[in-house]
Amino acid sequence: MVPWDAPEEFPLAVVVFGQGAKGAFHYLVPQDLTGAASPGKRLVVPFGRGNRERIGYCVDVLWRAGDKGRYKSVCRVLDERSLLSPAMLQLTAWIADRYLCDWGQVLDAVVPASVRRQAGSRWRVFIRAAVSRGQFESLELTTKQCRVLEVLLESDRLWDPNELAAVSGCKLGVVQHLIRKGWIQKESVRIRTRNREESGFAPKPAFVLTEEQRAARDAILQVLRSGKHGTVLLQGVTGSGKTEVYIQVIEEVVSYGRQAVVLVPEISLTPQTLDRFRSRFAHVAVLHSHLTDTERARQWEWIASGQVQVVVGARSAIFAPTPHLGLIVLDEEHETSFKQEETPRYHARDVALQRARLENVPLVLGSATPSLESWHAAQRGEYTLVKLSRRIEDRPLPAVRTIDLRRPPGKRGEKGAITRRLDAAVRQALDDGGQVILLLNRRGFATHIQCPRCGYVARCPDCDIALIHHRSEATAVCHYCDYRTPTPARCPECHFDGIHFGGLGTERLEAEIRARYPGVACLRMDADTMRSRGSHEKALDAFRRGEFQILLGTQMIAKGLDFPNVTLVGVINADTALHFPDFRAAERTFQLVTQVAGRTGRGERGGEVWVQTFDPENPAILAAVRHDYDAFSAWEIPNRRSMHYPPFTQLIRFVVQGVRQETARLVAQALAERIQQAWASGPTESAAFRLLGPAPAPLHKLRGRYRYHFQIQTSVGEQLRGMIRTVLDEARFPEGVACTVDVDPIDML
Ligand code: ADP
Ligand code: ZN
């Protein structure tokens, strides 16, 4: 068949490793493995001088002519089915490029470890005949042994040993005897464990959409029916019915035999959220970080089988192996938890956009308070902006008012965290039978432990940060590294017996509430009280059932919860996030206040919000008070532009950390200079590049390491990333010094 003068071509597998070896390696695919060794599967290949067997991902198969002898050969193919579709392979390559990490690292992050270990399956032993029919005739066998072999030879398939014994009418011992003789043999096979079957699914009826909802649904359907990618930013005030819009679009996606992926922040992944999808679709898979390994592997296999209609999950669900993706939804798209804070440091929103492009499907971004990045893209016409400006049933948004904290406490004649005005509102709400939510974004009892005589402050020895007093455990805790030590009873420096516990955390607020409102059931939710798995859902359920009148806690109570009976929300201190050394501080504050305000007035009884602040004229707080996103963005966008921050530039942040302060500082300095030089010798004009720093990072010492950071602002990210990769590949860091590169950073500390 091959024309006589055409050179013979042979297949080469391109292999990438999860750890250690960077780059791609080529291996010859032996004849018996062609076809089986395909992209997306893992291969066992010889590696290095010693030819040790290693597992790598096959990312491509090339046909090449030439000298076959130059290549080592693939030993085995590990997976029966491909773990990654061509689109997912492309996506992971994009992530490696965008976030400056290795392709293999991304692949290891995308394919769950449990799937790689095949946790959703197990080995089972089967039996087959080891002799031919001809040989069988000449063997000396008992009647029972004869029957076993006859069954095997007739059926020409693998048999479970017990089943084989039963069908042959003998004991298992007969089978075992035949194995010892070598006339039949065992064979191990991987069996997929079965998924739980859903039974008797009875879908809930759909809501009749409001006019605004219908317009939103139609805008998304228009993209869907075009068969092309497009992004819709759904900006809907809290309680405007965004989820129902998603669901009705997904119904059409499902009717095409396609799957939808819905990403929500981890904290919103409650049974309540899941029920909204499970009550409308028969096959809903869930992916989140609390799954056991086996559960995760099963969900993954189930999704890959194509039987799942909707995947609901947190950040990593963007990698769900849906065989025929139809739609991606990112709800609460402004949430910072969509960014992964370890390698690969991807942002699920950007990955979702890329995946939607690759698979030609719509992406829907939903939020009451969109990120300025998404909002700006909509302003520039890259996304379609659709607004839901009214709550369902035209319920009014709650009235939000501020309480000025600036007068000194003495003058107010008030003690504690709750002002007289807020106190009156709480009593009123309780008297009327409503529930109350109080937000304080700081856990613990006191935020600093100080000696009033000598000025000593308890600090973390590893992070140099003030320790937080946790009264119930009588422990001083570092909130960055979890260092714990018994809270000193007297000053360790001057032995003064009267240490002062200053500052306010949720634990102290709880004590104040219990003292102020005796007999009122109060529930505290923060990282300390919600440690065990499922405690979050249990607490919220109890609150929903009305077992508690007051819910207080950190930002974890501000997100996406729907409690019709909450008539009052109080923000104890709106300024906690305002003065962070982070260019998004104002945006965070605006989002937090708007979101927590949205927790009230969702029922027939309406609701009100009181916001305590030292800065009532702050534009971010004023805009939140008025539920006015446009005012907020109109004020903040020019700041971002003039300071060259996103969405006008791309940021790349470098953190160099080391045990020795001076070494870390010098390495950061050298690296920054090296990058500056590489840029200067490159072809592009300098306006597109600005390097800030290096300087000590806001968290200068963390877990015993000194940290220096610098950041680059650029409008030509792509070129720059290539250059940075070269610099980093050439860089040699001294022992004990490490550098992390964060593209599009969220954490600026
Ligand atoms: P959002 O996600 O925008 O905050 P939700 O999706 O939680 O809003 O919707 C708020 C409430 O309104 C939910 O209880 C939902 O079931 C209900 N709802 C949504 N759409 C409709 C509709 N068209 N008619 C009546 N109720 C609706
Ligand atoms: Zn610490």
PDB file of N, CA and C in Angstrom, residues 212-274:
ATOM      1  N   GLU A 212     -37.952  40.504  32.969  1.00  0.00           N
ATOM      2  CA  GLU A 212     -36.485  40.662  32.984  1.00  0.00           C
ATOM      3  C   GLU A 212     -35.783  39.311  32.867  1.00  0.00           C
ATOM      4  N   GLN A 213     -36.293  38.333  33.600  1.00  0.00           N
ATOM      5  CA  GLN A 213     -35.687  37.006  33.536  1.00  0.00           C
ATOM      6  C   GLN A 213     -35.776  36.440  32.122  1.00  0.00           C
ATOM      7  N   ARG A 214     -36.927  36.656  31.490  1.00  0.00           N
ATOM      8  CA  ARG A 214     -37.118  36.116  30.148  1.00  0.00           C
ATOM      9  C   ARG A 214     -36.119  36.746  29.171  1.00  0.00           C
ATOM     10  N   ALA A 215     -35.935  38.060  29.303  1.00  0.00           N
ATOM     11  CA  ALA A 215     -34.978  38.737  28.425  1.00  0.00           C
ATOM     12  C   ALA A 215     -33.569  38.168  28.646  1.00  0.00           C
ATOM     13  N   ALA A 216     -33.256  37.892  29.896  1.00  0.00           N
ATOM     14  CA  ALA A 216     -31.925  37.348  30.213  1.00  0.00           C
ATOM     15  C   ALA A 216     -31.780  35.955  29.614  1.00  0.00           C
ATOM     16  N   ARG A 217     -32.799  35.124  29.820  1.00  0.00           N
ATOM     17  CA  ARG A 217     -32.753  33.773  29.272  1.00  0.00           C
ATOM     18  C   ARG A 217     -32.583  33.817  27.749  1.00  0.00           C
ATOM     19  N   ASP A 218     -33.357  34.697  27.107  1.00  0.00           N
ATOM     20  CA  ASP A 218     -33.309  34.755  25.643  1.00  0.00           C
ATOM     21  C   ASP A 218     -31.948  35.218  25.139  1.00  0.00           C
ATOM     22  N   ALA A 219     -31.343  36.143  25.880  1.00  0.00           N
ATOM     23  CA  ALA A 219     -30.019  36.618  25.462  1.00  0.00           C
ATOM     24  C   ALA A 219     -29.016  35.461  25.487  1.00  0.00           C
ATOM     25  N   ILE A 220     -29.132  34.602  26.505  1.00  0.00           N
ATOM     26  CA  ILE A 220     -28.198  33.474  26.597  1.00  0.00           C
ATOM     27  C   ILE A 220     -28.528  32.425  25.541  1.00  0.00           C
ATOM     28  N   LEU A 221     -29.834  32.182  25.349  1.00  0.00           N
ATOM     29  CA  LEU A 221     -30.234  31.190  24.346  1.00  0.00           C
ATOM     30  C   LEU A 221     -29.785  31.597  22.948  1.00  0.00           C
ATOM     31  N   GLN A 222     -29.776  32.896  22.713  1.00  0.00           N
ATOM     32  CA  GLN A 222     -29.350  33.371  21.402  1.00  0.00           C
ATOM     33  C   GLN A 222     -27.909  32.949  21.116  1.00  0.00           C
ATOM     34  N   VAL A 223     -27.066  33.077  22.148  1.00  0.00           N
ATOM     35  CA  VAL A 223     -25.674  32.638  21.984  1.00  0.00           C
ATOM     36  C   VAL A 223     -25.639  31.125  21.797  1.00  0.00           C
ATOM     37  N   LEU A 224     -26.405  30.429  22.618  1.00  0.00           N
ATOM     38  CA  LEU A 224     -26.414  28.965  22.561  1.00  0.00           C
ATOM     39  C   LEU A 224     -26.807  28.474  21.172  1.00  0.00           C
ATOM     40  N   ARG A 225     -27.866  29.085  20.639  1.00  0.00           N
ATOM     41  CA  ARG A 225     -28.382  28.612  19.343  1.00  0.00           C
ATOM     42  C   ARG A 225     -27.493  29.036  18.183  1.00  0.00           C
ATOM     43  N   SER A 226     -26.622  30.005  18.420  1.00  0.00           N
ATOM     44  CA  SER A 226     -25.713  30.415  17.339  1.00  0.00           C
ATOM     45  C   SER A 226     -24.634  29.357  17.122  1.00  0.00           C
ATOM     46  N   GLY A 227     -24.461  28.479  18.120  1.00  0.00           N
ATOM     47  CA  GLY A 227     -23.420  27.464  17.992  1.00  0.00           C
ATOM     48  C   GLY A 227     -22.024  28.027  18.138  1.00  0.00           C
ATOM     49  N   LYS A 228     -21.931  29.284  18.557  1.00  0.00           N
ATOM     50  CA  LYS A 228     -20.613  29.895  18.730  1.00  0.00           C
ATOM     51  C   LYS A 228     -20.433  30.316  20.177  1.00  0.00           C
ATOM     52  N   HIS A 229     -19.188  30.588  20.512  1.00  0.00           N
ATOM     53  CA  HIS A 229     -18.943  31.068  21.864  1.00  0.00           C
ATOM     54  C   HIS A 229     -19.395  32.519  22.014  1.00  0.00           C
ATOM     55  N   GLY A 230     -19.851  32.841  23.207  1.00  0.00           N
ATOM     56  CA  GLY A 230     -20.142  34.224  23.559  1.00  0.00           C
ATOM     57  C   GLY A 230     -20.275  34.275  25.067  1.00  0.00           C
ATOM     58  N   THR A 231     -19.938  35.429  25.658  1.00  0.00           N
ATOM     59  CA  THR A 231     -20.042  35.541  27.114  1.00  0.00           C
ATOM     60  C   THR A 231     -21.157  36.517  27.466  1.00  0.00           C
ATOM     61  N   VAL A 232     -22.000  36.112  28.404  1.00  0.00           N
ATOM     62  CA  VAL A 232     -23.062  36.979  28.888  1.00  0.00           C
ATOM     63  C   VAL A 232     -22.784  37.295  30.347  1.00  0.00           C
ATOM     64  N   LEU A 233     -22.715  38.583  30.674  1.00  0.00           N
ATOM     65  CA  LEU A 233     -22.582  38.985  32.069  1.00  0.00           C
ATOM     66  C   LEU A 233     -23.977  39.294  32.591  1.00  0.00           C
ATOM     67  N   LEU A 234     -24.429  38.482  33.528  1.00  0.00           N
ATOM     68  CA  LEU A 234     -25.766  38.641  34.084  1.00  0.00           C
ATOM     69  C   LEU A 234     -25.638  39.369  35.411  1.00  0.00           C
ATOM     70  N   GLN A 235     -25.901  40.663  35.366  1.00  0.00           N
ATOM     71  CA  GLN A 235     -25.794  41.464  36.575  1.00  0.00           C
ATOM     72  C   GLN A 235     -27.180  41.578  37.196  1.00  0.00           C
ATOM     73  N   GLY A 236     -27.412  40.800  38.228  1.00  0.00           N
ATOM     74  CA  GLY A 236     -28.741  40.802  38.831  1.00  0.00           C
ATOM     75  C   GLY A 236     -28.657  41.086  40.303  1.00  0.00           C
ATOM     76  N   VAL A 237     -29.443  42.017  40.788  1.00  0.00           N
ATOM     77  CA  VAL A 237     -29.407  42.346  42.216  1.00  0.00           C
ATOM     78  C   VAL A 237     -29.722  41.090  43.027  1.00  0.00           C
ATOM     79  N   THR A 238     -29.342  41.095  44.296  1.00  0.00           N
ATOM     80  CA  THR A 238     -29.581  39.926  45.146  1.00  0.00           C
ATOM     81  C   THR A 238     -31.078  39.631  45.193  1.00  0.00           C
ATOM     82  N   GLY A 239     -31.437  38.370  44.962  1.00  0.00           N
ATOM     83  CA  GLY A 239     -32.843  37.985  45.019  1.00  0.00           C
ATOM     84  C   GLY A 239     -33.597  38.246  43.727  1.00  0.00           C
ATOM     85  N   SER A 240     -32.879  38.457  42.623  1.00  0.00           N
ATOM     86  CA  SER A 240     -33.559  38.760  41.364  1.00  0.00           C
ATOM     87  C   SER A 240     -33.859  37.502  40.549  1.00  0.00           C
ATOM     88  N   GLY A 241     -33.452  36.338  41.036  1.00  0.00           N
ATOM     89  CA  GLY A 241     -33.814  35.095  40.363  1.00  0.00           C
ATOM     90  C   GLY A 241     -32.847  34.665  39.270  1.00  0.00           C
ATOM     91  N   LYS A 242     -31.557  34.848  39.513  1.00  0.00           N
ATOM     92  CA  LYS A 242     -30.561  34.458  38.515  1.00  0.00           C
ATOM     93  C   LYS A 242     -30.554  32.940  38.314  1.00  0.00           C
ATOM     94  N   THR A 243     -30.669  32.207  39.415  1.00  0.00           N
ATOM     95  CA  THR A 243     -30.568  30.756  39.311  1.00  0.00           C
ATOM     96  C   THR A 243     -31.651  30.178  38.406  1.00  0.00           C
ATOM     97  N   GLU A 244     -32.859  30.730  38.506  1.00  0.00           N
ATOM     98  CA  GLU A 244     -33.942  30.229  37.645  1.00  0.00           C
ATOM     99  C   GLU A 244     -33.619  30.472  36.166  1.00  0.00           C
ATOM    100  N   VAL A 245     -32.937  31.563  35.894  1.00  0.00           N
ATOM    101  CA  VAL A 245     -32.509  31.829  34.507  1.00  0.00           C
ATOM    102  C   VAL A 245     -31.517  30.761  34.058  1.00  0.00           C
ATOM    103  N   TYR A 246     -30.535  30.480  34.908  1.00  0.00           N
ATOM    104  CA  TYR A 246     -29.561  29.432  34.546  1.00  0.00           C
ATOM    105  C   TYR A 246     -30.292  28.124  34.255  1.00  0.00           C
ATOM    106  N   ILE A 247     -31.218  27.776  35.160  1.00  0.00           N
ATOM    107  CA  ILE A 247     -31.873  26.473  35.050  1.00  0.00           C
ATOM    108  C   ILE A 247     -32.647  26.360  33.749  1.00  0.00           C
ATOM    109  N   GLN A 248     -33.347  27.419  33.386  1.00  0.00           N
ATOM    110  CA  GLN A 248     -34.157  27.315  32.169  1.00  0.00           C
ATOM    111  C   GLN A 248     -33.288  27.263  30.913  1.00  0.00           C
ATOM    112  N   VAL A 249     -32.129  27.890  30.962  1.00  0.00           N
ATOM    113  CA  VAL A 249     -31.212  27.756  29.819  1.00  0.00           C
ATOM    114  C   VAL A 249     -30.661  26.327  29.780  1.00  0.00           C
ATOM    115  N   ILE A 250     -30.319  25.813  30.952  1.00  0.00           N
ATOM    116  CA  ILE A 250     -29.748  24.460  31.004  1.00  0.00           C
ATOM    117  C   ILE A 250     -30.755  23.434  30.487  1.00  0.00           C
ATOM    118  N   GLU A 251     -32.041  23.676  30.724  1.00  0.00           N
ATOM    119  CA  GLU A 251     -33.047  22.746  30.211  1.00  0.00           C
ATOM    120  C   GLU A 251     -32.922  22.587  28.694  1.00  0.00           C
ATOM    121  N   GLU A 252     -32.626  23.694  28.031  1.00  0.00           N
ATOM    122  CA  GLU A 252     -32.454  23.584  26.578  1.00  0.00           C
ATOM    123  C   GLU A 252     -31.147  22.867  26.233  1.00  0.00           C
ATOM    124  N   VAL A 253     -30.103  23.178  26.976  1.00  0.00           N
ATOM    125  CA  VAL A 253     -28.812  22.502  26.769  1.00  0.00           C
ATOM    126  C   VAL A 253     -28.988  20.990  26.894  1.00  0.00           C
ATOM    127  N   VAL A 254     -29.704  20.581  27.939  1.00  0.00           N
ATOM    128  CA  VAL A 254     -29.916  19.158  28.202  1.00  0.00           C
ATOM    129  C   VAL A 254     -30.761  18.512  27.104  1.00  0.00           C
ATOM    130  N   SER A 255     -31.704  19.291  26.568  1.00  0.00           N
ATOM    131  CA  SER A 255     -32.559  18.732  25.512  1.00  0.00           C
ATOM    132  C   SER A 255     -31.760  18.435  24.248  1.00  0.00           C
ATOM    133  N   TYR A 256     -30.580  19.017  24.127  1.00  0.00           N
ATOM    134  CA  TYR A 256     -29.695  18.716  23.003  1.00  0.00           C
ATOM    135  C   TYR A 256     -28.772  17.544  23.319  1.00  0.00           C
ATOM    136  N   GLY A 257     -28.952  16.938  24.486  1.00  0.00           N
ATOM    137  CA  GLY A 257     -28.046  15.853  24.884  1.00  0.00           C
ATOM    138  C   GLY A 257     -26.684  16.349  25.314  1.00  0.00           C
ATOM    139  N   ARG A 258     -26.606  17.618  25.717  1.00  0.00           N
ATOM    140  CA  ARG A 258     -25.326  18.171  26.157  1.00  0.00           C
ATOM    141  C   ARG A 258     -25.306  18.395  27.655  1.00  0.00           C
ATOM    142  N   GLN A 259     -24.123  18.701  28.171  1.00  0.00           N
ATOM    143  CA  GLN A 259     -23.989  18.893  29.607  1.00  0.00           C
ATOM    144  C   GLN A 259     -23.673  20.351  29.935  1.00  0.00           C
ATOM    145  N   ALA A 260     -24.096  20.755  31.128  1.00  0.00           N
ATOM    146  CA  ALA A 260     -23.781  22.096  31.614  1.00  0.00           C
ATOM    147  C   ALA A 260     -22.900  21.986  32.849  1.00  0.00           C
ATOM    148  N   VAL A 261     -21.953  22.926  32.974  1.00  0.00           N
ATOM    149  CA  VAL A 261     -21.121  23.009  34.173  1.00  0.00           C
ATOM    150  C   VAL A 261     -21.487  24.303  34.892  1.00  0.00           C
ATOM    151  N   VAL A 262     -21.855  24.185  36.163  1.00  0.00           N
ATOM    152  CA  VAL A 262     -22.221  25.353  36.954  1.00  0.00           C
ATOM    153  C   VAL A 262     -21.232  25.491  38.100  1.00  0.00           C
ATOM    154  N   LEU A 263     -20.476  26.576  38.107  1.00  0.00           N
ATOM    155  CA  LEU A 263     -19.507  26.795  39.174  1.00  0.00           C
ATOM    156  C   LEU A 263     -20.085  27.766  40.190  1.00  0.00           C
ATOM    157  N   VAL A 264     -19.953  27.410  41.455  1.00  0.00           N
ATOM    158  CA  VAL A 264     -20.369  28.306  42.528  1.00  0.00           C
ATOM    159  C   VAL A 264     -19.232  28.342  43.545  1.00  0.00           C
ATOM    160  N   PRO A 265     -19.158  29.394  44.370  1.00  0.00           N
ATOM    161  CA  PRO A 265     -18.116  29.396  45.396  1.00  0.00           C
ATOM    162  C   PRO A 265     -18.313  28.200  46.329  1.00  0.00           C
ATOM    163  N   GLU A 266     -17.214  27.649  46.792  1.00  0.00           N
ATOM    164  CA  GLU A 266     -17.258  26.469  47.667  1.00  0.00           C
ATOM    165  C   GLU A 266     -18.280  26.648  48.796  1.00  0.00           C
ATOM    166  N   ILE A 267     -18.282  27.848  49.372  1.00  0.00           N
ATOM    167  CA  ILE A 267     -19.126  28.093  50.539  1.00  0.00           C
ATOM    168  C   ILE A 267     -20.623  28.075  50.179  1.00  0.00           C
ATOM    169  N   SER A 268     -20.939  28.321  48.910  1.00  0.00           N
ATOM    170  CA  SER A 268     -22.349  28.309  48.503  1.00  0.00           C
ATOM    171  C   SER A 268     -22.819  26.932  48.080  1.00  0.00           C
ATOM    172  N   LEU A 269     -21.912  25.966  48.146  1.00  0.00           N
ATOM    173  CA  LEU A 269     -22.254  24.640  47.649  1.00  0.00           C
ATOM    174  C   LEU A 269     -23.006  23.873  48.738  1.00  0.00           C
ATOM    175  N   THR A 270     -24.159  24.398  49.101  1.00  0.00           N
ATOM    176  CA  THR A 270     -24.932  23.823  50.201  1.00  0.00           C
ATOM    177  C   THR A 270     -26.002  22.892  49.636  1.00  0.00           C
ATOM    178  N   PRO A 271     -26.580  22.038  50.494  1.00  0.00           N
ATOM    179  CA  PRO A 271     -27.689  21.203  50.033  1.00  0.00           C
ATOM    180  C   PRO A 271     -28.812  22.036  49.415  1.00  0.00           C
ATOM    181  N   GLN A 272     -29.000  23.238  49.946  1.00  0.00           N
ATOM    182  CA  GLN A 272     -30.055  24.108  49.403  1.00  0.00           C
ATOM    183  C   GLN A 272     -29.764  24.432  47.935  1.00  0.00           C
ATOM    184  N   THR A 273     -28.530  24.791  47.654  1.00  0.00           N
ATOM    185  CA  THR A 273     -28.149  25.092  46.268  1.00  0.00           C
ATOM    186  C   THR A 273     -28.311  23.855  45.393  1.00  0.00           C
ATOM    187  N   LEU A 274     -27.806  22.725  45.882  1.00  0.00           N
ATOM    188  CA  LEU A 274     -27.866  21.501  45.088  1.00  0.00           C
ATOM    189  C   LEU A 274     -29.301  21.095  44.811  1.00  0.00           C
TER     190      LEU A 274
END
